[in-house]
Coordinates of C-alpha atoms and ligand atoms in Angstrom, one line a residue:
M1 CA 116.6 77.4 101.5
H2 CA 119.2 78.9 103.8
K3 CA 119.1 82.3 102.0
R4 CA 115.3 82.3 102.0
L5 CA 115.2 81.6 105.7
A6 CA 117.8 84.4 106.3
R7 CA 115.6 86.8 104.4
A8 CA 112.5 85.8 106.4
R9 CA 114.5 86.4 109.6
D10 CA 115.6 89.8 108.4
M11 CA 111.9 90.6 108.0
L12 CA 111.2 89.3 111.6
Q13 CA 113.8 91.7 112.9
Q14 CA 112.6 94.7 110.9
K15 CA 109.0 94.1 112.1
G16 CA 110.1 93.5 115.7
L17 CA 108.6 90.0 115.7
D18 CA 109.7 87.0 117.8
A19 CA 108.4 84.5 115.3
V20 CA 106.3 83.9 112.3
L21 CA 103.7 81.2 111.7
V22 CA 103.5 80.0 108.1
Q23 CA 100.6 77.9 106.8
S24 CA 100.0 78.8 103.2
P25 CA 101.2 76.0 100.9
V26 CA 103.3 78.4 98.8
N27 CA 105.1 80.2 101.6
R28 CA 105.6 76.9 103.4
R29 CA 107.1 75.3 100.4
Y30 CA 109.2 78.4 99.6
L31 CA 110.8 78.5 103.0
S32 CA 111.1 74.8 103.9
G33 CA 110.8 72.8 100.7
F34 CA 107.9 70.8 102.1
T35 CA 105.3 69.8 99.5
G36 CA 102.8 68.0 101.7
T37 CA 99.3 69.4 102.2
A38 CA 99.4 69.8 106.0
G39 CA 102.1 71.5 108.0
T40 CA 102.8 74.7 109.9
L41 CA 106.2 76.4 110.1
L42 CA 107.2 78.3 113.2
I43 CA 110.3 80.4 112.5
T44 CA 112.1 82.3 115.2
D45 CA 115.4 84.1 115.0
S46 CA 117.3 80.9 115.7
K47 CA 114.8 78.0 115.3
S48 CA 113.0 76.6 112.3
I49 CA 110.3 74.1 113.2
L50 CA 107.9 72.3 110.9
I51 CA 104.9 70.8 112.7
T52 CA 103.0 68.2 110.8
D53 CA 101.1 65.0 111.5
F54 CA 101.8 61.3 111.2
R55 CA 101.0 61.2 107.5
Y56 CA 103.9 63.5 106.6
T57 CA 106.7 63.2 109.2
C58 CA 108.8 60.9 107.0
Q59 CA 108.4 63.1 103.9
A60 CA 109.1 66.3 105.9
E61 CA 112.3 64.9 107.4
R62 CA 113.5 64.2 103.9
Q63 CA 112.4 67.4 102.3
C64 CA 113.2 69.9 105.0
R65 CA 116.8 69.6 106.1
D66 CA 116.9 73.0 107.6
F67 CA 113.9 72.4 109.9
M68 CA 113.3 70.4 113.0
V69 CA 110.3 68.3 112.3
T70 CA 107.7 67.9 115.1
E71 CA 104.8 65.5 114.9
C72 CA 101.7 66.8 116.5
R73 CA 99.8 64.1 118.3
E74 CA 97.8 66.3 120.6
G75 CA 96.7 68.7 117.9
L76 CA 98.4 71.6 116.2
W77 CA 97.4 74.3 118.8
D78 CA 98.7 72.3 121.8
S79 CA 102.0 71.8 120.0
L80 CA 102.2 75.4 119.1
N81 CA 101.3 76.5 122.5
S82 CA 104.2 74.6 124.1
L83 CA 106.6 75.8 121.4
V84 CA 105.8 79.5 121.8
R85 CA 106.3 79.2 125.6
E86 CA 109.5 77.3 125.1
Y87 CA 110.9 80.0 122.8
Q88 CA 109.4 82.9 124.6
V89 CA 107.5 84.2 121.7
K90 CA 105.4 87.3 122.4
K91 CA 104.8 88.9 119.0
L92 CA 103.8 86.3 116.4
G93 CA 103.5 87.2 112.7
F94 CA 100.8 85.3 110.8
E95 CA 99.5 85.3 107.2
D96 CA 96.4 87.4 107.4
D97 CA 95.7 86.8 103.7
F98 CA 95.6 83.1 104.3
F99 CA 94.2 82.5 107.8
T100 CA 90.5 82.0 108.0
Y101 CA 88.6 83.9 110.7
R102 CA 88.0 80.5 112.4
Q103 CA 91.8 79.9 112.6
Y104 CA 92.3 83.4 113.9
I105 CA 89.8 82.8 116.7
K106 CA 91.5 79.5 117.5
M107 CA 94.9 81.2 117.6
R108 CA 93.5 83.8 120.0
E109 CA 92.0 81.1 122.2
N110 CA 94.9 78.8 122.2
L111 CA 97.9 81.1 122.3
E112 CA 96.9 83.2 125.2
G113 CA 99.1 86.2 125.9
I114 CA 100.6 86.2 122.5
E115 CA 100.2 89.2 120.2
P116 CA 99.3 88.1 116.7
V117 CA 100.7 90.5 114.1
P118 CA 99.3 90.4 110.5
L119 CA 102.1 90.1 108.0
G120 CA 100.3 91.8 105.1
E121 CA 102.5 91.4 102.0
E122 CA 105.8 91.2 104.0
L123 CA 106.2 87.4 103.6
N124 CA 104.8 87.1 100.1
I125 CA 107.1 89.7 98.7
L126 CA 110.1 87.6 99.7
R127 CA 109.1 85.4 96.7
A128 CA 109.0 88.2 94.2
V129 CA 112.7 88.0 93.3
K130 CA 113.5 84.6 92.0
D131 CA 116.8 82.8 92.7
R132 CA 118.8 80.9 90.2
E133 CA 117.1 77.6 90.9
E134 CA 113.6 79.1 90.6
M135 CA 114.5 80.7 87.3
G136 CA 115.8 77.4 85.9
I137 CA 112.5 75.8 86.8
M138 CA 110.5 78.6 85.3
R139 CA 112.4 78.4 82.1
T140 CA 111.5 74.8 81.8
A141 CA 107.9 75.5 82.7
A142 CA 107.7 78.1 80.0
R143 CA 109.4 75.9 77.4
I144 CA 106.8 73.1 78.1
S145 CA 103.9 75.5 77.6
E146 CA 105.3 76.6 74.2
K147 CA 105.7 73.0 73.0
A148 CA 102.1 72.4 74.1
L149 CA 100.8 75.3 72.1
E150 CA 102.8 74.2 69.1
H151 CA 101.2 70.7 69.5
V152 CA 97.6 72.0 69.5
L153 CA 98.0 74.5 66.6
P154 CA 96.7 72.0 64.0
M155 CA 93.6 71.4 66.1
I156 CA 92.5 75.1 66.0
K157 CA 90.0 74.9 63.2
P158 CA 86.2 75.1 62.7
G159 CA 84.2 72.5 64.5
V160 CA 86.7 71.8 67.3
T161 CA 85.4 72.9 70.8
E162 CA 87.4 75.2 73.1
R163 CA 87.3 72.5 75.7
E164 CA 88.9 69.9 73.4
I165 CA 91.8 72.3 72.8
S166 CA 92.1 73.1 76.6
K167 CA 92.2 69.4 77.5
E168 CA 94.8 68.6 74.8
L169 CA 97.1 71.4 76.1
E170 CA 96.7 70.0 79.7
V171 CA 97.4 66.4 78.8
F172 CA 100.5 67.4 76.7
M173 CA 101.9 69.4 79.5
I174 CA 101.4 66.6 82.1
R175 CA 103.1 64.2 79.7
A176 CA 106.0 66.7 79.5
G177 CA 106.5 66.7 83.2
C178 CA 104.0 69.2 84.6
T179 CA 101.9 68.1 87.6
G180 CA 98.8 69.9 86.3
P181 CA 97.4 73.1 85.0
A182 CA 98.4 76.4 86.7
F183 CA 94.8 77.7 86.4
D184 CA 91.6 77.0 84.4
F185 CA 92.7 77.5 80.8
I186 CA 91.2 80.3 78.8
V187 CA 90.2 79.3 75.3
A188 CA 87.9 82.0 74.1
S189 CA 86.7 82.0 70.5
G190 CA 84.6 84.4 68.4
W191 CA 82.3 86.5 70.6
R192 CA 83.7 84.8 73.7
S193 CA 87.2 86.2 73.1
A194 CA 85.8 89.6 74.3
M195 CA 85.8 88.0 77.8
P196 CA 89.3 88.4 79.1
H197 CA 88.9 85.4 81.3
G198 CA 86.6 83.3 79.2
V199 CA 87.4 79.8 80.5
A200 CA 87.2 77.1 77.8
A201 CA 83.6 76.1 77.1
D202 CA 81.7 73.8 74.7
K203 CA 81.6 76.5 72.0
K204 CA 82.9 75.2 68.7
I205 CA 85.5 77.2 66.8
E206 CA 84.0 79.0 63.8
Y207 CA 85.4 80.3 60.5
G208 CA 86.6 83.9 61.0
D209 CA 86.9 83.6 64.9
L210 CA 89.5 85.2 66.9
V211 CA 90.8 82.6 69.4
T212 CA 92.5 83.6 72.6
I213 CA 94.4 80.8 74.4
D214 CA 95.8 81.7 77.8
F215 CA 97.2 78.8 79.7
G216 CA 100.1 77.5 81.8
G217 CA 101.3 74.4 83.6
K218 CA 102.7 73.8 87.1
Y219 CA 106.2 72.4 87.0
E220 CA 108.0 71.6 90.2
G221 CA 105.6 73.9 91.9
Y222 CA 106.1 76.8 89.6
C223 CA 103.6 78.2 87.1
S224 CA 103.9 79.3 83.5
D225 CA 101.4 81.7 82.0
M226 CA 101.3 82.7 78.4
T227 CA 98.7 83.9 75.9
R228 CA 98.5 83.9 72.1
T229 CA 95.6 85.0 69.9
F230 CA 94.9 83.5 66.5
V231 CA 92.4 84.0 63.7
V232 CA 90.8 81.1 62.0
G233 CA 90.3 80.9 58.3
K234 CA 90.2 84.6 57.3
C235 CA 91.2 87.8 59.0
S236 CA 89.2 91.0 58.8
Q237 CA 90.9 94.4 58.6
K238 CA 89.6 95.3 62.1
Q239 CA 90.9 92.1 63.6
K240 CA 94.3 92.8 62.1
E241 CA 94.3 96.4 63.3
I242 CA 93.4 95.3 66.9
Y243 CA 96.0 92.6 66.9
E244 CA 98.7 94.9 65.6
T245 CA 97.8 97.5 68.3
V246 CA 98.1 95.0 71.1
L247 CA 101.4 93.7 69.7
A248 CA 102.8 97.2 69.4
A249 CA 101.7 97.9 73.0
Q250 CA 103.4 94.8 74.2
H251 CA 106.6 95.6 72.2
A252 CA 106.7 99.0 73.7
A253 CA 106.5 97.7 77.3
L254 CA 109.0 94.9 76.6
E255 CA 111.5 97.5 75.3
Q256 CA 111.1 99.6 78.4
I257 CA 110.9 97.1 81.2
R258 CA 114.1 96.8 83.3
A259 CA 115.2 97.0 86.9
T260 CA 114.4 100.3 88.6
L261 CA 111.3 100.9 86.5
R262 CA 108.0 101.3 88.4
G263 CA 105.1 98.9 87.7
C264 CA 102.9 101.8 86.8
D265 CA 105.3 103.1 84.2
A266 CA 105.4 99.8 82.4
D267 CA 101.6 99.8 82.4
S268 CA 101.3 103.3 81.1
T269 CA 103.7 102.7 78.2
A270 CA 101.6 99.9 76.9
R271 CA 98.3 101.7 77.7
S272 CA 99.3 104.8 75.8
V273 CA 99.9 102.8 72.6
I274 CA 96.4 101.4 72.9
E275 CA 94.9 104.7 73.8
K276 CA 96.5 106.5 70.9
A277 CA 95.0 103.9 68.6
G278 CA 91.6 104.7 70.0
Y279 CA 91.0 101.5 72.0
G280 CA 91.9 102.7 75.5
E281 CA 88.5 101.9 77.0
Y282 CA 88.8 98.3 75.8
F283 CA 92.0 97.6 77.8
G284 CA 90.3 97.1 81.2
H285 CA 93.0 95.3 83.2
G286 CA 96.5 95.8 84.3
L287 CA 99.5 95.1 82.1
G288 CA 100.9 92.1 84.1
H289 CA 101.7 90.4 87.4
G290 CA 104.4 88.4 89.0
V291 CA 104.4 84.6 88.5
G292 CA 106.1 81.9 90.6
L293 CA 104.7 79.4 93.0
E294 CA 101.4 81.2 92.4
V295 CA 100.2 82.3 89.0
H296 CA 99.3 85.7 90.4
E297 CA 101.8 87.1 92.9
A298 CA 103.9 90.2 93.6
P299 CA 104.7 92.5 91.9
V300 CA 101.8 94.1 90.0
L301 CA 102.3 95.9 86.7
G302 CA 99.3 98.2 86.8
P303 CA 98.2 101.8 86.8
K304 CA 98.6 102.1 90.6
S305 CA 101.7 100.0 91.1
E306 CA 104.5 102.0 92.7
T307 CA 106.6 98.8 93.0
I308 CA 110.1 99.3 91.7
L309 CA 111.2 96.4 89.5
E310 CA 114.2 94.4 90.6
P311 CA 116.5 92.0 88.7
G312 CA 115.1 88.4 89.1
M313 CA 111.4 89.4 89.3
T314 CA 109.4 87.3 86.9
V315 CA 106.4 89.1 85.4
T316 CA 103.9 88.8 82.7
V317 CA 103.4 91.5 80.0
E318 CA 99.9 91.0 78.7
P319 CA 98.1 93.9 77.1
G320 CA 94.7 93.2 75.5
I321 CA 91.7 94.8 73.7
Y322 CA 88.3 93.3 74.3
M323 CA 85.2 94.5 72.5
E324 CA 81.9 93.1 73.3
G325 CA 80.1 91.8 70.2
F326 CA 83.3 91.8 68.2
G327 CA 85.9 89.8 70.1
G328 CA 89.3 90.3 71.8
V329 CA 93.0 89.9 71.5
R330 CA 95.6 89.4 74.3
I331 CA 99.3 88.6 73.9
E332 CA 101.1 87.5 77.0
D333 CA 104.7 86.7 77.6
L334 CA 106.5 85.7 80.8
V335 CA 109.8 87.6 81.3
V336 CA 112.5 87.9 83.9
V337 CA 113.5 91.4 84.8
T338 CA 117.2 92.2 84.4
D339 CA 119.4 95.2 84.9
N340 CA 119.3 96.0 81.2
G341 CA 116.0 94.8 80.1
V342 CA 114.2 91.5 80.2
E343 CA 114.9 87.8 79.4
N344 CA 111.8 86.7 77.6
L345 CA 110.9 83.1 78.6
N346 CA 108.4 82.9 75.7
N347 CA 109.7 82.7 72.2
F348 CA 106.6 81.5 70.5
P349 CA 106.0 83.7 67.4
K350 CA 103.8 86.7 67.8
E351 CA 103.1 87.8 64.2
L352 CA 99.4 87.4 63.4
M353 CA 98.7 83.8 62.5
V354 CA 95.7 82.9 60.4
L355 CA 95.1 79.2 60.9
Ligands
LIG1 N1 95.7 83.5 83.1 C1 95.4 84.7 83.8 C2 96.3 85.7 83.6 O1 97.0 85.8 82.5 O2 96.6 86.6 84.4
MN2 MN1 97.6 84.2 81.3
MN3 MN1 98.8 86.4 83.3

């Protein structure tokens, strides 16, 4: 946590802030280690304070060794007001992507004379490069998801509903140590596979269906996110062609991704493979995104992303082709960017499987 706090303090200095207020569960956990549901961090250049209530003081003292834990009995804003006066805070950064308008009004009313400064992405991007501990957790999260997929493979056959597969994946991952799903799982079969985010429904798998399964668990706070697409029973020539195109696009991007590459370049490498095959208009989303405490976080791998990849960033590589009335294919791996390429956290086979 030391290094993370030091980086937050560098950001304070660069932005000319006296302190930052952190309330989002992910940034709060990232900077302090606190996993409770109610707590506010106030970080100045020399003080780290966690304000929480009676329910969480004991937990916070155990989890947040680098923080002074304060229990707010009179309400959060009273406590904050005393603290900002005590530490002579004038410019206070806040998470404008998390604060509600109501909280913002309360801050204005209660912290009179303080200048609130929206942080934009400044705090979030501290989480983009993972440290050794985070990478270890994410490797385990990815491994659990692969075991879960292996476990449900025999279930993927005509007559079984998408929801049954989704539930089985979830239960398996929880038994293996996850606290829950990282998002609503996508199990999209047949015509539904043309919906990139077709959350598992009551539709039964049918003979000849493409089945896209996109899922991930939360393990020690960190998400996994992977996708495989299968065909059930028999595979048509067109299904095979689309599948091979998506796989070739993913291979091309995986071959190219390394530190110093821009997000848009990774995207265009995959996209051009799909365009050359004549399916460009059916790849309507970006190539990938960062994953960590949130399933979607910085950086973005998309046509507009100027972000320069750095070693330790964990990103998905997930091209797809989706054709209404026909179906869709997506293949998604979670990788760690390195100086020379990527470490792929997903080793689940990718050659077309007809189940
Ligand atoms: N599960 C959503 C995504 O892959 O981005
Ligand atoms: Mn996914
Ligand atoms: Mn994803």
